[in-house]
PDB file of C-alpha atoms in Angstrom:
ATOM      1  CA  MET A  28     -43.624  -3.074  10.261  1.00 45.00           C
ATOM      2  CA  GLN A  29     -40.793  -0.909  11.649  1.00 47.00           C
ATOM      3  CA  THR A  30     -41.641   0.815  14.928  1.00 48.00           C
ATOM      4  CA  ASN A  31     -41.002   4.540  15.243  1.00 51.00           C
ATOM      5  CA  PRO A  32     -39.401   5.215  18.664  1.00 46.00           C
ATOM      6  CA  LEU A  33     -40.734   8.786  18.743  1.00 45.00           C
ATOM      7  CA  ARG A  34     -44.305   7.567  18.085  1.00 46.00           C
ATOM      8  CA  ASN A  35     -44.003   4.993  20.875  1.00 49.00           C
ATOM      9  CA  ILE A  36     -42.836   7.539  23.406  1.00 44.00           C
ATOM     10  CA  LEU A  37     -45.512  10.068  22.454  1.00 44.00           C
ATOM     11  CA  ASP A  38     -48.282   7.434  22.460  1.00 49.00           C
ATOM     12  CA  HIS A  39     -47.336   5.480  25.565  1.00 49.00           C
ATOM     13  CA  GLY A  40     -44.882   7.475  27.657  1.00 50.00           C
ATOM     14  CA  TRP A  41     -45.155  10.192  30.297  1.00 46.00           C
ATOM     15  CA  TRP A  42     -45.281  12.800  27.493  1.00 46.00           C
ATOM     16  CA  SER A  43     -48.685  11.540  26.340  1.00 51.00           C
ATOM     17  CA  LEU A  44     -49.943  12.200  29.873  1.00 48.00           C
ATOM     18  CA  LEU A  45     -49.104  15.869  29.452  1.00 49.00           C
ATOM     19  CA  LEU A  46     -50.577  16.022  25.962  1.00 49.00           C
ATOM     20  CA  LYS A  47     -53.851  14.383  27.036  1.00 52.00           C
ATOM     21  CA  ASN A  48     -54.354  16.066  30.418  1.00 54.00           C
ATOM     22  CA  GLY A  49     -52.779  19.450  29.741  1.00 53.00           C
ATOM     23  CA  ALA A  50     -52.677  21.921  32.614  1.00 50.00           C
ATOM     24  CA  LYS A  51     -54.065  19.421  35.103  1.00 53.00           C
ATOM     25  CA  SER A  52     -50.963  17.247  34.718  1.00 53.00           C
ATOM     26  CA  ILE A  53     -48.612  20.196  34.575  1.00 52.00           C
ATOM     27  CA  SER A  54     -49.957  21.610  37.807  1.00 54.00           C
ATOM     28  CA  LYS A  55     -48.835  18.491  39.633  1.00 54.00           C
ATOM     29  CA  MET A  56     -45.269  18.769  38.351  1.00 56.00           C
ATOM     30  CA  SER A  57     -42.595  21.417  38.674  1.00 63.00           C
ATOM     31  CA  TRP A  58     -41.454  23.082  35.460  1.00 61.00           C
ATOM     32  CA  LEU A  59     -37.874  21.984  36.228  1.00 63.00           C
ATOM     33  CA  LYS A  60     -38.980  18.364  36.357  1.00 65.00           C
ATOM     34  CA  ILE A  61     -40.963  18.751  33.127  1.00 61.00           C
ATOM     35  CA  ILE A  62     -37.954  20.228  31.296  1.00 66.00           C
ATOM     36  CA  THR A  63     -35.655  17.517  32.678  1.00 67.00           C
ATOM     37  CA  LEU A  64     -37.993  14.735  31.568  1.00 65.00           C
ATOM     38  CA  PHE A  65     -38.372  16.358  28.148  1.00 64.00           C
ATOM     39  CA  LEU A  66     -34.585  16.497  27.646  1.00 69.00           C
ATOM     40  CA  VAL A  67     -34.251  12.891  28.778  1.00 61.00           C
ATOM     41  CA  THR A  68     -36.884  11.922  26.233  1.00 63.00           C
ATOM     42  CA  LEU A  69     -35.060  13.724  23.433  1.00 63.00           C
ATOM     43  CA  ALA A  70     -31.795  11.980  24.394  1.00 59.00           C
ATOM     44  CA  LEU A  71     -33.575   8.614  24.374  1.00 58.00           C
ATOM     45  CA  ILE A  72     -35.084   9.273  20.944  1.00 58.00           C
ATOM     46  CA  PHE A  73     -31.678  10.269  19.562  1.00 51.00           C
ATOM     47  CA  ALA A  74     -30.026   7.177  21.019  1.00 49.00           C
ATOM     48  CA  LEU A  75     -32.681   4.901  19.541  1.00 50.00           C
ATOM     49  CA  GLU A  76     -32.547   6.465  16.097  1.00 54.00           C
ATOM     50  CA  HIS A  77     -28.732   6.903  16.075  1.00 47.00           C
ATOM     51  CA  PRO A  78     -27.215   3.817  17.725  1.00 48.00           C
ATOM     52  CA  ALA A  79     -23.469   3.922  18.470  1.00 51.00           C
ATOM     53  CA  PRO A  80     -21.487   2.531  15.524  1.00 56.00           C
ATOM     54  CA  ALA A  81     -19.712  -0.767  16.024  1.00 64.00           C
ATOM     55  CA  LEU A  82     -15.970  -0.529  16.584  1.00 78.00           C
ATOM     56  CA  GLU A  83     -14.052  -0.983  13.336  1.00 89.00           C
ATOM     57  CA  VAL A  84     -10.840  -2.941  13.905  1.00 91.00           C
ATOM     58  CA  GLN A  85      -8.168  -4.219  11.554  1.00 92.00           C
ATOM     59  CA  PHE A  86      -4.640  -5.506  12.073  1.00 92.00           C
ATOM     60  CA  THR A  87      -1.559  -6.432  10.073  1.00 94.00           C
ATOM     61  CA  PRO A  88      -0.045  -8.847   9.472  1.00 95.00           C
ATOM     62  CA  THR A  89      -3.262 -10.817   9.310  1.00 93.00           C
ATOM     63  CA  ASN A  90      -1.333 -14.035  10.043  1.00 95.00           C
ATOM     64  CA  PRO A  91       1.243 -12.958  12.671  1.00 97.00           C
ATOM     65  CA  HIS A  92       4.004 -15.285  13.893  1.00 97.00           C
ATOM     66  CA  LEU A  93       6.235 -15.273  16.960  1.00 97.00           C
ATOM     67  CA  GLY A  94       8.404 -12.147  16.983  1.00 97.00           C
ATOM     68  CA  ASP A  95       6.073 -10.071  14.818  1.00 97.00           C
ATOM     69  CA  THR A  96       4.762  -6.647  15.788  1.00 97.00           C
ATOM     70  CA  ILE A  97       0.997  -6.570  15.265  1.00 97.00           C
ATOM     71  CA  ASP A  98      -0.141  -3.191  13.936  1.00 97.00           C
ATOM     72  CA  LEU A  99      -3.689  -2.706  15.236  1.00 97.00           C
ATOM     73  CA  ARG A 100      -5.915   0.117  13.922  1.00 96.00           C
ATOM     74  CA  VAL A 101      -9.161   1.088  15.639  1.00 95.00           C
ATOM     75  CA  ASN A 102     -11.769   3.516  14.299  1.00 94.00           C
ATOM     76  CA  SER A 103     -13.284   5.132  17.368  1.00 91.00           C
ATOM     77  CA  PRO A 104     -14.392   8.664  18.357  1.00 90.00           C
ATOM     78  CA  SER A 105     -12.489   8.354  21.647  1.00 91.00           C
ATOM     79  CA  GLN A 106      -9.277   6.690  22.791  1.00 94.00           C
ATOM     80  CA  PRO A 107      -9.900   2.953  23.170  1.00 95.00           C
ATOM     81  CA  THR A 108      -8.522   0.600  25.793  1.00 95.00           C
ATOM     82  CA  VAL A 109      -6.856  -2.428  24.236  1.00 97.00           C
ATOM     83  CA  SER A 110      -5.941  -5.710  25.907  1.00 97.00           C
ATOM     84  CA  PHE A 111      -3.959  -8.395  24.088  1.00 97.00           C
ATOM     85  CA  ASP A 112      -3.318 -11.775  25.693  1.00 96.00           C
ATOM     86  CA  GLY A 113      -4.216 -10.254  29.069  1.00 94.00           C
ATOM     87  CA  GLN A 114      -1.911  -7.218  28.846  1.00 96.00           C
ATOM     88  CA  VAL A 115      -3.083  -3.645  28.223  1.00 97.00           C
ATOM     89  CA  TYR A 116      -1.341  -1.581  25.534  1.00 97.00           C
ATOM     90  CA  PRO A 117      -1.681   2.168  24.842  1.00 97.00           C
ATOM     91  CA  ALA A 118      -3.484   3.578  21.806  1.00 97.00           C
ATOM     92  CA  PHE A 119      -2.071   6.611  19.958  1.00 96.00           C
ATOM     93  CA  SER A 120      -3.965   8.898  17.593  1.00 95.00           C
ATOM     94  CA  ARG A 121      -3.374   8.661  13.844  1.00 92.00           C
ATOM     95  CA  GLY A 122      -5.891  11.333  12.906  1.00 89.00           C
ATOM     96  CA  THR A 123      -9.532  12.039  13.659  1.00 87.00           C
ATOM     97  CA  GLY A 124     -11.186   8.886  14.911  1.00 90.00           C
ATOM     98  CA  LEU A 125      -8.254   6.582  14.056  1.00 95.00           C
ATOM     99  CA  TRP A 126      -6.006   4.973  16.683  1.00 96.00           C
ATOM    100  CA  GLN A 127      -2.905   2.783  16.395  1.00 96.00           C
ATOM    101  CA  VAL A 128      -1.859   0.152  18.914  1.00 97.00           C
ATOM    102  CA  LEU A 129       1.430  -1.759  18.556  1.00 97.00           C
ATOM    103  CA  LEU A 130       1.235  -5.287  19.968  1.00 98.00           C
ATOM    104  CA  PRO A 131       4.607  -7.039  20.467  1.00 98.00           C
ATOM    105  CA  THR A 132       5.158 -10.788  20.321  1.00 98.00           C
ATOM    106  CA  THR A 133       8.365 -12.737  21.079  1.00 97.00           C
ATOM    107  CA  PRO A 134       9.845 -16.250  20.746  1.00 95.00           C
ATOM    108  CA  LEU A 135       8.973 -16.823  24.411  1.00 94.00           C
ATOM    109  CA  ASP A 136       5.229 -16.503  23.737  1.00 95.00           C
ATOM    110  CA  ALA A 137       3.148 -19.643  23.320  1.00 94.00           C
ATOM    111  CA  PRO A 138       1.764 -19.915  19.788  1.00 96.00           C
ATOM    112  CA  GLY A 139      -1.975 -20.305  19.390  1.00 97.00           C
ATOM    113  CA  THR A 140      -5.121 -18.243  19.830  1.00 97.00           C
ATOM    114  CA  LYS A 141      -4.758 -14.940  21.699  1.00 97.00           C
ATOM    115  CA  ASN A 142      -7.638 -12.853  23.044  1.00 96.00           C
ATOM    116  CA  LEU A 143      -7.896  -9.271  21.799  1.00 96.00           C
ATOM    117  CA  VAL A 144     -10.337  -7.009  23.661  1.00 96.00           C
ATOM    118  CA  ILE A 145     -11.096  -3.420  22.607  1.00 96.00           C
ATOM    119  CA  ASN A 146     -13.214  -1.128  24.804  1.00 93.00           C
ATOM    120  CA  ASP A 147     -14.513   2.311  23.889  1.00 88.00           C
ATOM    121  CA  SER A 148     -16.905   4.177  26.197  1.00 79.00           C
ATOM    122  CA  GLY A 149     -18.839   1.064  27.075  1.00 78.00           C
ATOM    123  CA  THR A 150     -18.665  -0.562  23.634  1.00 87.00           C
ATOM    124  CA  GLU A 151     -16.639  -3.762  23.668  1.00 90.00           C
ATOM    125  CA  LYS A 152     -15.322  -5.842  20.812  1.00 93.00           C
ATOM    126  CA  ARG A 153     -13.648  -9.219  21.304  1.00 94.00           C
ATOM    127  CA  MET A 154     -11.523 -10.918  18.694  1.00 93.00           C
ATOM    128  CA  ALA A 155      -9.403 -14.054  18.489  1.00 94.00           C
ATOM    129  CA  VAL A 156      -5.948 -13.590  16.957  1.00 95.00           C
ATOM    130  CA  ARG A 157      -4.087 -16.668  15.788  1.00 97.00           C
ATOM    131  CA  LEU A 158      -0.358 -16.350  16.576  1.00 98.00           C
ATOM    132  CA  GLY A 159       1.608 -18.783  14.446  1.00 97.00           C
ATOM    133  CA  ASN A 160       4.683 -20.725  15.496  1.00 96.00           C
ATOM    134  CA  ARG A 161       8.137 -20.052  14.082  1.00 95.00           C
ATOM    135  CA  ASP A 162      11.390 -21.993  14.068  1.00 93.00           C
ATOM    136  CA  PHE A 163      14.444 -20.306  15.591  1.00 93.00           C
ATOM    137  CA  ASP A 164      18.028 -21.484  15.233  1.00 91.00           C
ATOM    138  CA  THR A 165      20.246 -22.545  18.123  1.00 89.00           C
ATOM    139  CA  GLN A 166      23.861 -21.419  18.523  1.00 83.00           C
ATOM    140  CA  ARG A 167      26.698 -22.354  20.851  1.00 86.00           C
ATOM    141  CA  ILE A 168      28.821 -19.430  22.024  1.00 78.00           C
ATOM    142  CA  SER A 169      32.159 -19.664  23.835  1.00 81.00           C
ATOM    143  CA  LEU A 170      33.144 -16.556  25.736  1.00 70.00           C
ATOM    144  CA  PRO A 171      36.843 -15.682  26.287  1.00 68.00           C
ATOM    145  CA  GLY A 172      38.437 -17.110  29.421  1.00 62.00           C
ATOM    146  CA  GLY A 173      35.831 -19.860  29.738  1.00 49.00           C
ATOM    147  CA  ASP A 174      33.598 -17.729  31.982  1.00 51.00           C
ATOM    148  CA  GLU A 175      30.972 -15.113  31.283  1.00 53.00           C
ATOM    149  CA  SER A 176      31.818 -11.483  31.934  1.00 54.00           C
ATOM    150  CA  PRO A 177      30.948 -10.407  35.477  1.00 66.00           C
ATOM    151  CA  VAL A 178      27.292  -9.421  35.831  1.00 75.00           C
ATOM    152  CA  ASP A 179      26.564  -6.043  37.392  1.00 82.00           C
ATOM    153  CA  GLU A 180      22.880  -5.441  38.141  1.00 92.00           C
ATOM    154  CA  TYR A 181      23.484  -1.724  37.612  1.00 95.00           C
ATOM    155  CA  GLU A 182      23.634  -2.054  33.828  1.00 96.00           C
ATOM    156  CA  PHE A 183      20.559  -4.295  33.675  1.00 95.00           C
ATOM    157  CA  ASP A 184      18.608  -1.875  35.870  1.00 97.00           C
ATOM    158  CA  ARG A 185      19.546   0.972  33.536  1.00 98.00           C
ATOM    159  CA  VAL A 186      18.498  -0.982  30.459  1.00 97.00           C
ATOM    160  CA  ASP A 187      15.252  -2.162  32.079  1.00 97.00           C
ATOM    161  CA  GLU A 188      14.397   1.430  32.993  1.00 98.00           C
ATOM    162  CA  PHE A 189      15.037   2.481  29.387  1.00 98.00           C
ATOM    163  CA  LYS A 190      12.727  -0.252  28.064  1.00 98.00           C
ATOM    164  CA  THR A 191       9.756   1.135  30.030  1.00 97.00           C
ATOM    165  CA  LEU A 192       9.664   4.358  27.994  1.00 97.00           C
ATOM    166  CA  ALA A 193       6.498   5.087  26.008  1.00 95.00           C
ATOM    167  CA  THR A 194       6.678   8.830  25.364  1.00 96.00           C
ATOM    168  CA  PRO A 195       3.606  10.252  23.576  1.00 95.00           C
ATOM    169  CA  GLU A 196       5.236  11.831  20.507  1.00 96.00           C
ATOM    170  CA  ARG A 197       6.124   9.646  17.531  1.00 96.00           C
ATOM    171  CA  HIS A 198       9.462  10.366  15.834  1.00 97.00           C
ATOM    172  CA  TRP A 199       9.774   7.540  13.300  1.00 95.00           C
ATOM    173  CA  GLN A 200       8.500   7.878   9.727  1.00 92.00           C
ATOM    174  CA  GLY A 201       8.315   5.055   7.219  1.00 92.00           C
ATOM    175  CA  SER A 202      10.714   2.135   7.141  1.00 96.00           C
ATOM    176  CA  LEU A 203      13.661   2.114   9.541  1.00 98.00           C
ATOM    177  CA  LEU A 204      17.219   2.383   8.234  1.00 97.00           C
ATOM    178  CA  ARG A 205      19.928  -0.270   8.386  1.00 97.00           C
ATOM    179  CA  PRO A 206      22.079   0.932  11.316  1.00 98.00           C
ATOM    180  CA  THR A 207      25.459  -0.070   9.879  1.00 97.00           C
ATOM    181  CA  SER A 208      27.168  -1.826   6.986  1.00 94.00           C
ATOM    182  CA  GLY A 209      28.435  -5.397   7.092  1.00 90.00           C
ATOM    183  CA  ASP A 210      26.807  -8.808   6.790  1.00 95.00           C
ATOM    184  CA  VAL A 211      24.213 -10.083   9.221  1.00 96.00           C
ATOM    185  CA  THR A 212      26.053 -12.572  11.436  1.00 94.00           C
ATOM    186  CA  SER A 213      23.212 -13.474  13.802  1.00 92.00           C
ATOM    187  CA  VAL A 214      19.500 -13.062  13.170  1.00 95.00           C
ATOM    188  CA  TYR A 215      16.703 -12.280  15.591  1.00 97.00           C
ATOM    189  CA  GLY A 216      15.343 -14.967  17.898  1.00 96.00           C
ATOM    190  CA  VAL A 217      18.295 -17.375  18.010  1.00 94.00           C
ATOM    191  CA  ARG A 218      18.437 -19.509  21.166  1.00 88.00           C
ATOM    192  CA  ARG A 219      21.916 -19.952  22.649  1.00 82.00           C
ATOM    193  CA  TYR A 220      24.229 -22.068  24.752  1.00 86.00           C
ATOM    194  CA  TYR A 221      26.928 -20.009  26.475  1.00 80.00           C
ATOM    195  CA  ASN A 222      30.016 -22.071  27.302  1.00 88.00           C
ATOM    196  CA  GLY A 223      27.899 -25.209  27.111  1.00 89.00           C
ATOM    197  CA  VAL A 224      25.046 -23.946  29.322  1.00 89.00           C
ATOM    198  CA  PHE A 225      21.631 -23.343  27.747  1.00 87.00           C
ATOM    199  CA  ALA A 226      20.346 -19.828  28.487  1.00 84.00           C
ATOM    200  CA  GLU A 227      16.830 -20.355  29.829  1.00 80.00           C
ATOM    201  CA  ASP A 228      14.224 -17.744  28.866  1.00 85.00           C
ATOM    202  CA  TYR A 229      16.757 -16.181  26.501  1.00 88.00           C
ATOM    203  CA  TYR A 230      16.612 -15.435  22.797  1.00 93.00           C
ATOM    204  CA  HIS A 231      18.757 -13.187  20.639  1.00 93.00           C
ATOM    205  CA  ARG A 232      16.986  -9.884  21.101  1.00 95.00           C
ATOM    206  CA  GLY A 233      18.074  -8.201  17.890  1.00 96.00           C
ATOM    207  CA  VAL A 234      20.252  -8.484  14.784  1.00 97.00           C
ATOM    208  CA  ASP A 235      24.071  -8.624  14.706  1.00 97.00           C
ATOM    209  CA  TYR A 236      26.064  -6.957  11.912  1.00 97.00           C
ATOM    210  CA  GLY A 237      29.627  -8.124  11.421  1.00 96.00           C
ATOM    211  CA  ALA A 238      31.520  -4.950  10.613  1.00 96.00           C
ATOM    212  CA  GLY A 239      35.022  -3.792  11.463  1.00 95.00           C
ATOM    213  CA  THR A 240      35.863  -1.711  14.503  1.00 97.00           C
ATOM    214  CA  GLY A 241      35.255   1.963  13.772  1.00 98.00           C
ATOM    215  CA  THR A 242      32.516   1.393  11.148  1.00 98.00           C
ATOM    216  CA  PRO A 243      29.912   4.164  11.621  1.00 98.00           C
ATOM    217  CA  VAL A 244      26.640   3.335  13.356  1.00 98.00           C
ATOM    218  CA  ILE A 245      23.606   5.481  12.494  1.00 98.00           C
ATOM    219  CA  ALA A 246      20.208   6.058  14.063  1.00 98.00           C
ATOM    220  CA  PRO A 247      17.631   3.875  12.244  1.00 98.00           C
ATOM    221  CA  ALA A 248      14.985   6.539  12.928  1.00 98.00           C
ATOM    222  CA  ALA A 249      14.735   9.903  14.620  1.00 98.00           C
ATOM    223  CA  GLY A 250      14.517   9.973  18.383  1.00 98.00           C
ATOM    224  CA  ARG A 251      15.832  11.069  21.755  1.00 98.00           C
ATOM    225  CA  ILE A 252      19.044   9.598  23.207  1.00 98.00           C
ATOM    226  CA  SER A 253      17.688   8.195  26.463  1.00 98.00           C
ATOM    227  CA  LEU A 254      20.441   5.789  27.476  1.00 98.00           C
ATOM    228  CA  VAL A 255      24.238   5.988  27.347  1.00 98.00           C
ATOM    229  CA  GLY A 256      26.257   3.318  29.116  1.00 98.00           C
ATOM    230  CA  ARG A 257      30.002   2.717  28.984  1.00 98.00           C
ATOM    231  CA  GLU A 258      32.105  -0.372  29.561  1.00 96.00           C
ATOM    232  CA  ASN A 259      34.305   1.505  32.009  1.00 95.00           C
ATOM    233  CA  GLN A 260      31.167   2.536  33.916  1.00 95.00           C
ATOM    234  CA  ARG A 261      29.903  -0.966  34.833  1.00 95.00           C
ATOM    235  CA  PHE A 262      28.358  -1.959  31.471  1.00 97.00           C
ATOM    236  CA  ASN A 263      30.287  -5.235  31.465  1.00 95.00           C
ATOM    237  CA  ILE A 264      27.885  -7.260  29.295  1.00 94.00           C
ATOM    238  CA  HIS A 265      26.470  -4.677  26.875  1.00 96.00           C
ATOM    239  CA  GLY A 266      29.700  -2.734  26.576  1.00 97.00           C
ATOM    240  CA  ASN A 267      29.427   0.804  25.217  1.00 98.00           C
ATOM    241  CA  THR A 268      25.690   1.298  24.716  1.00 98.00           C
ATOM    242  CA  VAL A 269      23.331   3.842  23.154  1.00 98.00           C
ATOM    243  CA  GLY A 270      19.534   3.702  23.543  1.00 98.00           C
ATOM    244  CA  ILE A 271      17.213   5.773  21.329  1.00 98.00           C
ATOM    245  CA  ASP A 272      13.598   6.567  22.199  1.00 98.00           C
ATOM    246  CA  HIS A 273      11.704   6.771  18.882  1.00 98.00           C
ATOM    247  CA  GLY A 274       8.467   7.535  20.718  1.00 97.00           C
ATOM    248  CA  GLN A 275       5.221   5.719  21.552  1.00 97.00           C
ATOM    249  CA  GLY A 276       6.968   2.652  22.918  1.00 97.00           C
ATOM    250  CA  LEU A 277       9.416   2.058  20.042  1.00 98.00           C
ATOM    251  CA  LEU A 278      13.059   1.918  21.196  1.00 98.00           C
ATOM    252  CA  SER A 279      16.432   1.043  19.647  1.00 98.00           C
ATOM    253  CA  ILE A 280      19.480  -0.144  21.556  1.00 98.00           C
ATOM    254  CA  MET A 281      22.992  -0.325  20.037  1.00 98.00           C
ATOM    255  CA  ILE A 282      25.595  -2.244  22.000  1.00 98.00           C
ATOM    256  CA  HIS A 283      29.291  -3.272  21.900  1.00 98.00           C
ATOM    257  CA  LEU A 284      30.254   0.123  20.400  1.00 98.00           C
ATOM    258  CA  SER A 285      33.889   1.204  20.149  1.00 98.00           C
ATOM    259  CA  ARG A 286      32.937   4.851  20.617  1.00 98.00           C
ATOM    260  CA  ILE A 287      29.864   6.947  21.430  1.00 98.00           C
ATOM    261  CA  ASP A 288      29.233  10.246  19.629  1.00 98.00           C
ATOM    262  CA  VAL A 289      26.091  11.380  21.483  1.00 98.00           C
ATOM    263  CA  LYS A 290      24.991  12.121  25.028  1.00 98.00           C
ATOM    264  CA  GLU A 291      21.773  11.546  26.911  1.00 98.00           C
ATOM    265  CA  GLY A 292      19.143  14.145  26.019  1.00 98.00           C
ATOM    266  CA  ASP A 293      20.373  14.696  22.448  1.00 98.00           C
ATOM    267  CA  PHE A 294      17.794  14.488  19.661  1.00 98.00           C
ATOM    268  CA  VAL A 295      19.042  12.677  16.568  1.00 98.00           C
ATOM    269  CA  GLN A 296      17.693  12.394  13.047  1.00 98.00           C
ATOM    270  CA  ALA A 297      17.364   9.210  11.022  1.00 98.00           C
ATOM    271  CA  GLY A 298      20.757   8.439   9.485  1.00 98.00           C
ATOM    272  CA  GLN A 299      22.755  10.524  11.968  1.00 98.00           C
ATOM    273  CA  VAL A 300      25.989   8.892  13.197  1.00 98.00           C
ATOM    274  CA  ILE A 301      25.719   8.023  16.892  1.00 98.00           C
ATOM    275  CA  GLY A 302      28.891   5.947  17.350  1.00 98.00           C
ATOM    276  CA  ALA A 303      30.974   3.167  15.816  1.00 98.00           C
ATOM    277  CA  VAL A 304      31.106  -0.625  15.730  1.00 98.00           C
ATOM    278  CA  GLY A 305      33.318  -2.192  18.379  1.00 98.00           C
ATOM    279  CA  ALA A 306      33.987  -5.226  20.538  1.00 97.00           C
ATOM    280  CA  THR A 307      33.220  -3.942  24.031  1.00 97.00           C
ATOM    281  CA  GLY A 308      31.335  -6.002  26.594  1.00 95.00           C
ATOM    282  CA  ALA A 309      30.680  -9.741  26.314  1.00 89.00           C
ATOM    283  CA  VAL A 310      31.619 -10.447  22.675  1.00 90.00           C
ATOM    284  CA  THR A 311      33.769 -12.760  20.558  1.00 85.00           C
ATOM    285  CA  GLY A 312      34.688 -10.073  18.019  1.00 93.00           C
ATOM    286  CA  PRO A 313      33.720  -6.656  16.616  1.00 97.00           C
ATOM    287  CA  HIS A 314      30.089  -6.311  15.570  1.00 97.00           C
ATOM    288  CA  LEU A 315      27.003  -4.199  16.155  1.00 98.00           C
ATOM    289  CA  HIS A 316      24.035  -5.617  18.016  1.00 98.00           C
ATOM    290  CA  TRP A 317      20.834  -3.691  17.193  1.00 98.00           C
ATOM    291  CA  GLY A 318      17.853  -4.465  19.384  1.00 98.00           C
ATOM    292  CA  LEU A 319      14.390  -3.053  18.679  1.00 98.00           C
ATOM    293  CA  PHE A 320      11.791  -2.947  21.456  1.00 98.00           C
ATOM    294  CA  VAL A 321       8.042  -2.377  21.394  1.00 98.00           C
ATOM    295  CA  HIS A 322       6.599  -1.678  24.855  1.00 98.00           C
ATOM    296  CA  GLY A 323       9.557  -3.343  26.525  1.00 97.00           C
ATOM    297  CA  LYS A 324       9.620  -6.520  24.425  1.00 98.00           C
ATOM    298  CA  ALA A 325      12.354  -7.241  21.884  1.00 98.00           C
ATOM    299  CA  ILE A 326      10.655  -7.828  18.539  1.00 98.00           C
ATOM    300  CA  ASP A 327      11.989  -8.743  15.090  1.00 97.00           C
ATOM    301  CA  PRO A 328      13.438  -5.568  13.484  1.00 97.00           C
ATOM    302  CA  VAL A 329      13.217  -6.952   9.928  1.00 95.00           C
ATOM    303  CA  PRO A 330       9.531  -6.040   9.291  1.00 95.00           C
ATOM    304  CA  TRP A 331      10.260  -2.527  10.542  1.00 96.00           C
ATOM    305  CA  ARG A 332      13.008  -2.175   7.926  1.00 95.00           C
ATOM    306  CA  GLU A 333      10.942  -3.750   5.145  1.00 90.00           C
ATOM    307  CA  ARG A 334       7.699  -1.808   5.449  1.00 83.00           C
ATOM    308  CA  GLY A 335       7.521   0.353   8.572  1.00 78.00           C
ATOM    309  CA  PHE A 336       4.423   0.921  10.684  1.00 82.00           C
ATOM    310  CA  ASN A 337       3.054   4.354   9.730  1.00 80.00           C
TER     311      ASN A 337
END
């Protein structure tokens, strides 16, 4: 037989003492204490009869592989805290009670089972996410002159600072646009040898488009221009560079440009021309390198162009 929590409290709790003994019990207690205990009782009854709903969690793709962005959705009345593989990622609202968390993966991650932990006001849900392996090609690149372009920490510091952005407003809508014309000459995730030396902890952090110098480059989604770097201003490796903050941890970087048509602080719309394909920086010929970052990690842009993450 199902037990009624209200009946239990009235029959066996402090409230029954008042009901059975009346004024005699009341005289021994202050009215403030009586009211406080009564409110506590009501809260207890409500909690017993209306238990907190379990966290509802779903993610896509359901079988992620290295390089994928995992789109996590959490139904929760308050903003949850989400940890994936030991790292905490921010949750952003997608309407009343619905939160989105973007979880990046890269070719440098170890495939296998990853721990996903979601916390919401004391309610915790733990899940195991299976991250599948993926084969990535290997290329051998010879840079002009037999040596790599001189490294200047200034440009890497600027780019690293850009990659930390996670501004609260989302600017992208739907699938991202192809940033320029031309064939894909190098896909995401390729491992490389430069002048015969294997680049440890390196993978191709984007997609290369082989287009002629001067071919327009557009913004794949709306956003704020948050990085402009020029070859003649110590960007020796990236060359002429534009970084776009699409909001909520999603960032685009366009490098090796021949010209730049925007300045830091500008807001651009999806499809707006931001510069042109070039051969600046450490390159073997004119092309556009488009890198897409989620919370500082370079992820595969292809799923973002195919379906988006609304």
